[in-house]
Short mmCIF file of C-alpha atoms in Angstrom, two decimals:
data_model
loop_
_atom_site.label_atom_id
_atom_site.label_comp_id
_atom_site.label_asym_id
_atom_site.label_seq_id
_atom_site.Cartn_x
_atom_site.Cartn_y
_atom_site.Cartn_z
CA MET W 1 112.37 -73.74 -72.29
CA SER W 2 113.30 -72.69 -68.55
CA THR W 3 115.25 -69.53 -68.29
CA THR W 4 116.52 -70.19 -64.80
CA GLN W 5 118.77 -73.41 -64.32
CA LEU W 6 119.36 -74.42 -60.64
CA GLU W 7 122.89 -74.55 -59.47
CA PRO W 8 124.67 -77.56 -59.67
CA VAL W 9 127.13 -76.68 -56.88
CA PRO W 10 125.48 -77.08 -53.35
CA LEU W 11 125.24 -74.01 -51.13
CA THR W 12 125.33 -76.00 -48.17
CA ARG W 13 129.21 -75.63 -48.22
CA ALA W 14 129.05 -72.03 -48.37
CA LEU W 15 129.61 -69.77 -45.43
CA TRP W 16 126.59 -67.59 -46.21
CA SER W 17 124.05 -70.45 -46.01
CA ALA W 18 125.48 -71.25 -42.60
CA THR W 19 125.16 -67.51 -41.20
CA ALA W 20 122.46 -66.06 -43.22
CA ILE W 21 119.09 -64.80 -41.98
CA PRO W 22 116.20 -67.59 -42.16
CA ALA W 23 114.76 -67.77 -45.61
CA GLY W 24 111.32 -66.73 -46.19
CA ASP W 25 108.26 -68.84 -47.26
CA TRP W 26 108.04 -68.67 -50.83
CA PRO W 27 105.64 -71.20 -52.17
CA ALA W 28 105.71 -72.58 -55.79
CA LEU W 29 102.93 -71.01 -58.03
CA HIS W 30 99.86 -72.88 -58.79
CA GLY W 31 97.04 -72.18 -61.18
CA GLU W 32 96.46 -68.63 -62.90
CA ARG W 33 97.93 -65.55 -61.62
CA ARG W 34 97.47 -61.90 -63.27
CA CYS W 35 99.62 -58.89 -62.62
CA ASP W 36 101.13 -55.58 -64.14
CA VAL W 37 104.72 -57.00 -64.06
CA ALA W 38 105.91 -60.55 -63.99
CA VAL W 39 109.80 -60.75 -62.76
CA VAL W 40 111.82 -63.81 -63.75
CA GLY W 41 114.50 -64.48 -61.50
CA ALA W 42 114.71 -63.51 -57.61
CA GLY W 43 118.42 -62.56 -57.22
CA PHE W 44 119.66 -58.72 -56.42
CA THR W 45 118.45 -57.43 -59.76
CA GLY W 46 114.98 -59.04 -59.74
CA LEU W 47 114.37 -58.53 -56.08
CA SER W 48 115.34 -54.90 -56.40
CA ALA W 49 113.09 -54.44 -59.37
CA ALA W 50 110.07 -56.08 -57.37
CA LEU W 51 110.72 -54.16 -54.36
CA HIS W 52 110.69 -50.90 -56.43
CA LEU W 53 107.71 -51.43 -58.29
CA ALA W 54 105.77 -52.82 -55.29
CA GLU W 55 106.57 -49.41 -53.61
CA ALA W 56 105.40 -47.44 -56.50
CA GLY W 57 101.97 -49.50 -56.42
CA VAL W 58 102.64 -51.78 -59.28
CA ASP W 59 101.10 -55.24 -59.16
CA VAL W 60 104.28 -57.52 -59.50
CA VAL W 61 104.94 -61.30 -59.53
CA VAL W 62 108.33 -62.75 -59.27
CA LEU W 63 109.02 -66.34 -60.38
CA GLU W 64 112.43 -68.04 -59.20
CA ALA W 65 113.10 -71.80 -60.30
CA GLY W 66 114.86 -72.14 -56.77
CA GLU W 67 115.00 -70.36 -53.66
CA PRO W 68 115.38 -66.59 -53.88
CA GLY W 69 118.69 -65.61 -53.58
CA VAL W 70 120.63 -68.96 -53.87
CA GLY W 71 121.93 -68.12 -57.38
CA ALA W 72 125.18 -65.75 -57.51
CA SER W 73 123.62 -63.21 -55.49
CA GLY W 74 123.78 -65.37 -52.36
CA ARG W 75 127.36 -67.03 -53.53
CA ASN W 76 129.33 -63.87 -54.07
CA GLY W 77 131.83 -62.34 -52.21
CA GLY W 78 129.49 -59.63 -50.83
CA GLN W 79 131.93 -56.78 -51.78
CA VAL W 80 129.86 -53.44 -52.54
CA ILE W 81 131.89 -51.78 -55.19
CA PRO W 82 130.60 -48.56 -56.73
CA GLY W 83 131.56 -47.94 -60.57
CA LEU W 84 132.21 -49.57 -63.40
CA LYS W 85 135.10 -51.95 -64.90
CA HIS W 86 135.88 -48.83 -67.36
CA ASP W 87 137.32 -45.80 -65.87
CA PRO W 88 135.30 -42.55 -66.28
CA ASP W 89 137.67 -41.00 -68.91
CA GLU W 90 137.30 -44.27 -70.92
CA MET W 91 133.82 -43.99 -70.87
CA VAL W 92 133.81 -40.54 -72.05
CA ALA W 93 136.19 -41.17 -74.96
CA ARG W 94 133.70 -44.30 -75.85
CA PHE W 95 130.60 -42.66 -75.49
CA GLY W 96 130.83 -39.02 -75.29
CA VAL W 97 130.16 -36.70 -72.57
CA ASP W 98 126.53 -36.80 -71.94
CA GLN W 99 125.83 -40.46 -72.21
CA ALA W 100 129.15 -41.44 -70.33
CA GLU W 101 128.63 -39.11 -67.36
CA ALA W 102 125.15 -40.90 -67.01
CA TRP W 103 126.88 -44.26 -66.85
CA ILE W 104 129.05 -42.96 -64.51
CA ARG W 105 126.50 -41.20 -62.17
CA THR W 106 124.46 -44.36 -61.92
CA ALA W 107 127.29 -46.63 -61.23
CA ALA W 108 129.00 -44.27 -58.79
CA ALA W 109 125.47 -44.13 -56.90
CA SER W 110 125.08 -48.08 -56.71
CA ALA W 111 126.83 -48.39 -53.42
CA ASP W 112 124.75 -45.67 -51.70
CA LEU W 113 121.50 -47.32 -53.28
CA VAL W 114 122.56 -50.75 -51.54
CA PHE W 115 123.22 -49.31 -48.09
CA ASP W 116 120.12 -46.99 -48.49
CA LEU W 117 117.85 -49.95 -48.87
CA ILE W 118 119.60 -51.80 -45.88
CA GLU W 119 118.84 -48.92 -43.56
CA ARG W 120 115.54 -48.15 -44.86
CA HIS W 121 113.98 -51.73 -44.90
CA GLY W 122 116.14 -52.80 -41.68
CA ILE W 123 117.92 -55.65 -43.37
CA ASP W 124 120.10 -57.82 -41.00
CA CYS W 125 123.10 -58.45 -43.27
CA ASN W 126 126.13 -57.36 -41.37
CA PRO W 127 126.91 -54.27 -43.43
CA VAL W 128 130.10 -52.68 -43.13
CA ARG W 129 130.81 -49.44 -44.94
CA ALA W 130 134.54 -49.08 -44.38
CA GLY W 131 135.45 -49.00 -48.02
CA TRP W 132 137.09 -51.01 -50.94
CA ILE W 133 140.52 -51.24 -51.65
CA GLN W 134 142.29 -52.08 -55.09
CA ALA W 135 145.83 -53.15 -54.27
CA GLY W 136 148.55 -53.00 -56.89
CA HIS W 137 150.69 -56.25 -56.82
CA LEU W 138 153.49 -54.95 -59.06
CA GLU W 139 154.83 -51.42 -59.00
CA SER W 140 154.38 -51.13 -62.62
CA LYS W 141 150.44 -51.07 -62.01
CA LEU W 142 150.55 -47.91 -59.87
CA PRO W 143 150.34 -45.44 -62.76
CA MET W 144 147.27 -46.97 -63.82
CA LEU W 145 145.68 -47.34 -60.33
CA ARG W 146 146.94 -43.44 -59.55
CA HIS W 147 145.33 -42.53 -62.96
CA ARG W 148 142.03 -44.19 -61.64
CA PHE W 149 142.12 -42.73 -58.44
CA GLU W 150 142.54 -39.17 -59.63
CA GLN W 151 139.55 -39.52 -62.15
CA TRP W 152 136.98 -40.42 -59.32
CA ARG W 153 138.81 -37.63 -57.12
CA ARG W 154 138.18 -35.05 -59.44
CA ARG W 155 134.48 -36.17 -59.64
CA GLY W 156 134.13 -35.77 -56.09
CA ALA W 157 134.23 -39.17 -55.00
CA ASP W 158 135.40 -39.95 -51.30
CA VAL W 159 138.63 -41.68 -52.17
CA ALA W 160 142.15 -41.70 -50.92
CA TRP W 161 145.64 -42.59 -52.42
CA LEU W 162 147.63 -45.38 -50.46
CA GLU W 163 151.10 -45.52 -50.48
CA ARG W 164 153.01 -48.67 -49.69
CA ASP W 165 153.16 -48.34 -45.75
CA ASP W 166 149.79 -47.20 -45.86
CA ILE W 167 148.29 -50.08 -47.57
CA ALA W 168 150.41 -52.68 -45.73
CA SER W 169 148.92 -51.19 -42.65
CA LEU W 170 145.38 -51.58 -43.80
CA ILE W 171 145.50 -55.07 -45.22
CA GLY W 172 148.35 -56.53 -42.79
CA SER W 173 150.39 -57.82 -45.70
CA GLU W 174 153.68 -56.55 -47.34
CA ARG W 175 153.22 -57.60 -51.03
CA TYR W 176 151.50 -54.41 -52.24
CA HIS W 177 153.06 -51.65 -53.79
CA GLY W 178 150.37 -48.97 -53.11
CA GLY W 179 146.99 -48.56 -54.26
CA TRP W 180 143.78 -46.47 -53.66
CA LEU W 181 140.61 -46.65 -51.25
CA ASP W 182 137.26 -46.24 -52.28
CA LYS W 183 135.53 -45.26 -49.24
CA ARG W 184 132.11 -45.50 -50.75
CA GLY W 185 132.26 -49.31 -50.92
CA GLY W 186 131.83 -52.04 -48.32
CA THR W 187 130.80 -55.55 -47.62
CA VAL W 188 127.25 -57.27 -46.87
CA GLN W 189 126.45 -60.85 -45.98
CA PRO W 190 125.09 -61.46 -49.77
CA LEU W 191 122.48 -63.97 -49.13
CA SER W 192 121.09 -62.24 -45.99
CA PHE W 193 121.02 -59.12 -48.28
CA ALA W 194 118.99 -60.73 -50.93
CA ARG W 195 116.52 -62.63 -48.35
CA GLY W 196 116.17 -59.13 -46.82
CA LEU W 197 115.22 -57.67 -49.97
CA ALA W 198 112.50 -60.88 -50.78
CA ASN W 199 111.19 -59.86 -47.45
CA ALA W 200 110.88 -56.09 -48.31
CA ALA W 201 109.39 -56.58 -51.59
CA HIS W 202 106.72 -58.89 -50.10
CA ALA W 203 105.87 -56.47 -47.28
CA ALA W 204 105.59 -53.76 -50.05
CA GLY W 205 103.09 -56.16 -51.83
CA ALA W 206 104.90 -58.25 -54.28
CA ALA W 207 104.20 -61.78 -54.55
CA ILE W 208 107.18 -64.06 -54.58
CA HIS W 209 107.18 -67.73 -55.81
CA GLY W 210 110.12 -69.99 -55.50
CA GLY W 211 110.34 -73.56 -56.88
CA THR W 212 108.55 -72.09 -60.17
CA PRO W 213 110.86 -72.25 -63.49
CA VAL W 214 109.34 -70.51 -66.36
CA THR W 215 108.66 -72.96 -69.07
CA ARG W 216 107.52 -70.89 -71.94
CA LEU W 217 107.14 -67.08 -72.34
CA THR W 218 104.90 -65.93 -75.08
CA ARG W 219 103.11 -62.77 -76.51
CA ASN W 220 99.45 -62.31 -75.59
CA GLY W 221 97.93 -59.38 -77.38
CA SER W 222 99.68 -56.31 -75.78
CA GLY W 223 100.85 -58.21 -72.86
CA TRP W 224 102.67 -61.74 -72.15
CA VAL W 225 101.91 -65.37 -70.60
CA LEU W 226 104.66 -67.17 -68.58
CA GLN W 227 104.03 -70.37 -68.45
CA THR W 228 105.08 -72.76 -65.24
CA ASP W 229 105.02 -76.44 -64.15
CA GLY W 230 101.95 -75.28 -62.03
CA GLY W 231 100.37 -72.89 -63.66
CA SER W 232 100.69 -69.60 -65.41
CA VAL W 233 101.10 -65.71 -65.02
CA ILE W 234 99.37 -63.23 -67.41
CA ALA W 235 101.47 -59.75 -67.04
CA GLN W 236 101.44 -56.48 -69.12
CA SER W 237 105.25 -56.39 -68.84
CA VAL W 238 107.92 -58.72 -68.17
CA VAL W 239 111.47 -58.19 -66.46
CA LEU W 240 114.11 -61.13 -67.33
CA ALA W 241 116.56 -61.14 -64.20
CA THR W 242 118.53 -64.24 -64.43
CA ASN W 243 122.05 -63.03 -65.28
CA GLY W 244 124.66 -65.74 -65.35
CA TYR W 245 121.77 -68.36 -65.37
CA THR W 246 120.21 -67.18 -68.40
CA ASP W 247 118.97 -69.93 -70.68
CA GLY W 248 116.87 -69.91 -74.02
CA LEU W 249 113.59 -68.36 -72.61
CA TRP W 250 114.15 -65.21 -74.88
CA PRO W 251 116.12 -66.01 -78.33
CA GLY W 252 119.63 -64.51 -78.34
CA LEU W 253 119.73 -63.21 -74.53
CA LYS W 254 121.66 -66.42 -73.60
CA GLN W 255 124.37 -65.66 -76.35
CA THR W 256 125.16 -62.06 -74.94
CA VAL W 257 126.70 -63.25 -71.85
CA VAL W 258 129.46 -65.80 -70.71
CA PRO W 259 128.72 -67.19 -67.39
CA VAL W 260 131.72 -68.25 -65.38
CA TYR W 261 132.33 -69.56 -61.72
CA SER W 262 133.43 -67.40 -59.01
CA VAL W 263 134.80 -69.32 -56.19
CA GLN W 264 135.63 -68.90 -52.63
CA VAL W 265 137.00 -70.34 -49.37
CA ALA W 266 136.60 -69.20 -45.58
CA THR W 267 138.88 -70.21 -43.01
CA ALA W 268 137.94 -70.75 -39.65
CA PRO W 269 137.74 -67.70 -37.35
CA LEU W 270 141.07 -66.77 -36.85
CA SER W 271 143.04 -66.17 -33.31
CA GLU W 272 142.44 -62.64 -31.84
CA ASN W 273 145.89 -61.54 -32.63
CA VAL W 274 145.78 -62.65 -36.35
CA ARG W 275 142.56 -61.38 -36.58
CA ARG W 276 143.77 -57.77 -35.47
CA SER W 277 146.63 -57.67 -38.05
CA ILE W 278 144.49 -58.43 -41.23
CA LEU W 279 142.33 -55.93 -42.52
CA PRO W 280 141.37 -54.13 -39.17
CA GLY W 281 139.52 -51.59 -40.70
CA GLY W 282 137.32 -53.66 -42.07
CA GLN W 283 137.85 -53.03 -45.74
CA ALA W 284 137.48 -55.37 -48.72
CA VAL W 285 140.26 -56.10 -51.21
CA SER W 286 140.68 -56.43 -54.80
CA ASP W 287 143.87 -56.49 -56.57
CA THR W 288 145.39 -55.93 -60.08
CA ARG W 289 146.32 -59.53 -61.08
CA ARG W 290 144.76 -60.60 -64.34
CA LEU W 291 143.25 -63.59 -62.26
CA LEU W 292 142.36 -61.18 -59.69
CA TRP W 293 142.46 -62.08 -55.81
CA TYR W 294 139.76 -60.73 -53.78
CA TYR W 295 139.25 -60.99 -49.94
CA ARG W 296 137.50 -59.89 -46.91
CA MET W 297 136.90 -60.92 -43.42
CA ASP W 298 133.61 -61.34 -41.78
CA GLN W 299 131.99 -60.49 -38.62
CA ASP W 300 133.35 -63.40 -36.68
CA GLY W 301 136.89 -63.22 -38.13
CA ARG W 302 136.92 -65.58 -41.06
CA LEU W 303 138.98 -64.84 -43.71
CA LEU W 304 137.43 -64.95 -46.99
CA MET W 305 139.35 -65.43 -50.41
CA GLY W 306 137.89 -65.69 -53.73
CA GLY W 307 139.15 -65.92 -57.16
CA GLY W 308 136.96 -66.60 -60.69
CA GLY W 309 136.96 -67.69 -64.38
CA ALA W 310 136.21 -71.22 -64.24
CA PRO W 311 133.70 -72.15 -67.35
CA SER W 312 131.91 -74.87 -65.46
CA PRO W 313 131.89 -76.76 -61.95
CA VAL W 314 134.19 -79.22 -63.05
CA GLY W 315 137.41 -78.99 -61.41
CA LEU W 316 136.68 -76.47 -58.98
CA ASP W 317 138.30 -78.44 -56.14
CA THR W 318 141.40 -77.51 -57.51
CA LEU W 319 140.49 -73.88 -57.47
CA TYR W 320 139.74 -74.23 -53.90
CA GLU W 321 143.08 -75.40 -53.00
CA SER W 322 144.69 -72.88 -54.97
CA LEU W 323 142.96 -70.16 -53.21
CA ALA W 324 143.82 -71.57 -49.79
CA GLY W 325 147.57 -71.43 -50.96
CA ARG W 326 146.90 -67.67 -51.83
CA VAL W 327 146.04 -67.05 -48.03
CA ARG W 328 149.49 -68.71 -47.20
CA GLN W 329 151.32 -66.48 -49.79
CA LEU W 330 149.60 -63.20 -49.16
CA LEU W 331 149.15 -63.39 -45.23
CA PRO W 332 152.00 -65.61 -43.68
CA GLN W 333 150.71 -64.82 -40.28
CA VAL W 334 147.57 -67.22 -41.05
CA ALA W 335 150.28 -69.77 -41.32
CA GLU W 336 148.53 -73.12 -42.21
CA PRO W 337 144.64 -72.01 -42.95
CA LYS W 338 141.99 -74.28 -41.83
CA VAL W 339 139.44 -74.05 -44.43
CA GLU W 340 135.76 -74.65 -43.10
CA TYR W 341 133.69 -73.53 -45.94
CA ARG W 342 134.05 -73.46 -49.89
CA TRP W 343 131.57 -72.67 -52.80
CA GLY W 344 131.03 -71.11 -55.90
CA GLY W 345 128.40 -69.59 -58.20
CA ARG W 346 127.88 -68.28 -61.94
CA VAL W 347 128.44 -64.66 -62.45
CA ALA W 348 128.01 -63.45 -66.02
CA LEU W 349 130.61 -61.58 -68.14
CA THR W 350 129.73 -59.42 -70.98
CA GLY W 351 132.07 -58.53 -74.23
CA ASP W 352 132.13 -54.94 -73.32
CA HIS W 353 132.72 -55.52 -69.57
CA LEU W 354 129.47 -53.07 -68.83
CA PRO W 355 125.93 -54.15 -67.72
CA HIS W 356 123.55 -54.30 -70.21
CA LEU W 357 119.79 -53.04 -70.14
CA HIS W 358 117.79 -54.46 -72.95
CA GLU W 359 114.35 -53.72 -74.13
CA LEU W 360 113.50 -56.87 -75.98
CA ALA W 361 110.20 -56.18 -77.25
CA PRO W 362 107.32 -53.77 -76.48
CA GLY W 363 106.84 -54.59 -72.54
CA LEU W 364 109.82 -57.06 -72.06
CA TRP W 365 113.10 -55.74 -70.26
CA ALA W 366 116.00 -57.46 -69.12
CA GLY W 367 119.26 -56.43 -67.30
CA LEU W 368 122.13 -58.59 -67.05
CA GLY W 369 125.88 -58.77 -66.97
CA TYR W 370 127.74 -57.24 -63.79
CA ASN W 371 131.24 -58.58 -64.72
CA GLY W 372 131.80 -59.14 -60.88
CA ARG W 373 130.48 -56.14 -59.29
CA GLY W 374 126.89 -57.53 -58.95
CA VAL W 375 126.07 -56.33 -55.47
CA ALA W 376 125.87 -52.80 -55.97
CA MET W 377 125.12 -52.78 -59.99
CA ALA W 378 122.51 -55.61 -59.90
CA THR W 379 120.68 -53.81 -57.21
CA MET W 380 120.81 -50.71 -59.35
CA MET W 381 119.66 -52.30 -62.43
CA GLY W 382 116.65 -53.53 -60.48
CA ARG W 383 115.88 -50.02 -59.41
CA LEU W 384 116.30 -49.11 -63.14
CA LEU W 385 114.27 -51.62 -64.48
CA ALA W 386 111.29 -50.49 -62.13
CA ASP W 387 111.63 -46.94 -62.87
CA ARG W 388 111.20 -47.77 -66.84
CA LEU W 389 108.22 -49.77 -65.75
CA ALA W 390 106.36 -47.99 -63.15
CA ARG W 391 107.25 -44.11 -64.69
CA GLY W 392 107.69 -45.29 -68.50
CA ARG W 393 110.56 -43.46 -68.70
CA PRO W 394 114.08 -43.50 -67.19
CA ASP W 395 114.76 -41.45 -63.99
CA PRO W 396 116.52 -38.21 -64.87
CA GLU W 397 119.08 -39.09 -62.22
CA TRP W 398 120.14 -42.73 -62.50
CA ALA W 399 119.68 -44.02 -66.11
CA LEU W 400 121.61 -46.61 -68.57
CA PRO W 401 120.73 -46.53 -72.14
CA ALA W 402 118.83 -49.42 -73.34
CA LEU W 403 121.26 -51.42 -75.63
CA PRO W 404 120.40 -53.68 -78.77
CA LEU W 405 120.62 -57.15 -78.31
CA ARG W 406 123.86 -58.41 -79.76
CA PRO W 407 124.80 -62.01 -79.40
CA MET W 408 128.55 -62.70 -78.87
CA PRO W 409 130.60 -63.99 -81.96
CA LEU W 410 131.81 -67.37 -81.19
CA HIS W 411 129.55 -67.96 -78.29
CA ARG W 412 129.18 -71.72 -78.46
CA TRP W 413 133.08 -71.74 -77.90
CA SER W 414 132.91 -69.71 -74.97
CA PRO W 415 133.72 -72.43 -72.36
CA GLN W 416 136.69 -73.41 -74.35
CA ILE W 417 137.69 -69.87 -74.94
CA VAL W 418 137.35 -68.80 -70.93
CA SER W 419 139.53 -71.98 -70.10
CA LEU W 420 142.27 -70.98 -72.63
CA THR W 421 142.41 -67.29 -71.51
CA ARG W 422 142.39 -68.37 -67.90
CA ALA W 423 145.41 -70.65 -68.23
CA TYR W 424 147.17 -67.96 -70.35
CA TYR W 425 146.45 -65.24 -67.62
CA GLY W 426 147.63 -67.67 -64.84
CA TRP W 427 150.60 -68.28 -66.66
CA ARG W 428 151.37 -64.42 -66.85
CA ASP W 429 150.73 -63.93 -63.30
CA ARG W 430 153.07 -66.58 -62.32
CA LEU W 431 155.69 -64.93 -64.67
CA ASP W 432 154.81 -61.60 -62.68
CA GLY W 433 155.38 -63.07 -59.15
#
C-alpha cells in the first residue's frame, strides 16, 4: 500500500505555486535501481536527508508520489520558527537535563540550518531573517509569554520582550497586549525552498524520482526492497519522510500522527501606504489564540493569513472566508481585503507535540510530526536522519532520541476528535474576544 497519497487540494490556487522558482525535471522510476539509502517522500525532511546523505558520499534515491515539494512543505506559511511547542523548562522537567538540553539545542539550531543551507546552495526562495513574533491577544497571556521569553534569554537566544506599544509598531495592529520577538526566526518562500533543496540534492549526486508512489516495502536479507508501479529499488537502508501524508506502508506508523489541514489566504498586493503600516520590519507573527492566527507579508506586499485544524478538505471554503474576516478584524487599514489566492495542505500532529524520530527496524528510519513548525524542524530532522545513516550514530552536537513506535489511542476517531476540539477552541476564543 502506498505511503504517500496525492494531495486532494489543488496547488494551482496557492500563492507559492504562482511565484516559486521552476520545478526540476524529476522523472518517474522505471526498472530496478540499487542504492545505499532510499528516501520515501520529497518534502523538507526527505530532501534535507537526501542532500546531507549525498554530500557525505552516500548513494541515495528519493521516491515521491507526486512532485517534490508539493505536499505540506510547499503549502505552509513559510515561517521559520526555531524551538519546540514545549518551553525549555518544561522539557527539562519532563526528560531530565541531559536529554532535554539535547532536544532544546537541536531545535534551537533548526532555523540556523535552514538559512545556512539557503546561503550555501544559493537557493532563491526570498529568505528574510527578521524574526518571529509571538503576540499575546489577551493580557492574561503575557505572564506565560514573559516566562517563555526569559527561558530562551537565559539560554543565550537572540530574543526581545515587546511591550504593547512595541508590538503595535512592529505589527501595525492595536489588538495585542505585548509579546516577544525571536530574532532567530524568519520567512521563506516554502515551495521555492523545497525545490531548491531538490536541486541541491541532485547536484550533490542524489537521484530524485517524482510520480513514483511506493506500493510495497519488504525486507530483503540485510536490506530492503521498495516496489513502485514502474520498478523497484533495492537499498541497504530506508528513510520514511511522509509526515502528514503517511499511509500504511509500515504498520502502525500512520497511527502515530494526526493529519490536519492548515489553510491560508493571500491578498492582492496592498497599496504602498497600507503596506508600510503592516509588519514594516518583515517579521512573521503567530498569536496566542487556541486556534492561532499566523500571518506575514510576502516580497510583493501581499498579506498572508493562515489557520489550521480541519481534519479533511471538506468545508475548507468556510475556513478561507473566516481567514479573510480575520484580516478585517486585525488590520482594519486593509479595509475590504481582495483575496487572490487560497490553499491548504496537511500537517502532522503528534500526541506529545514533539517531532518523532523512529528506528522502525534495522536500517529503517522515519522522521515526522512537526506540529506546525515544519520548515525549520523538518529540515533539521532530515539532517539528523542523514547523520544516523551516514555516520552510524547521532551527531554529538545535534541529536534527538529515537522514540518507540506508539500508535495513538482512539486514532480511528481522530477526525471526529479534531472537529470537536476545533469547535470547542473556536467557542472559547470567541468568548475571549
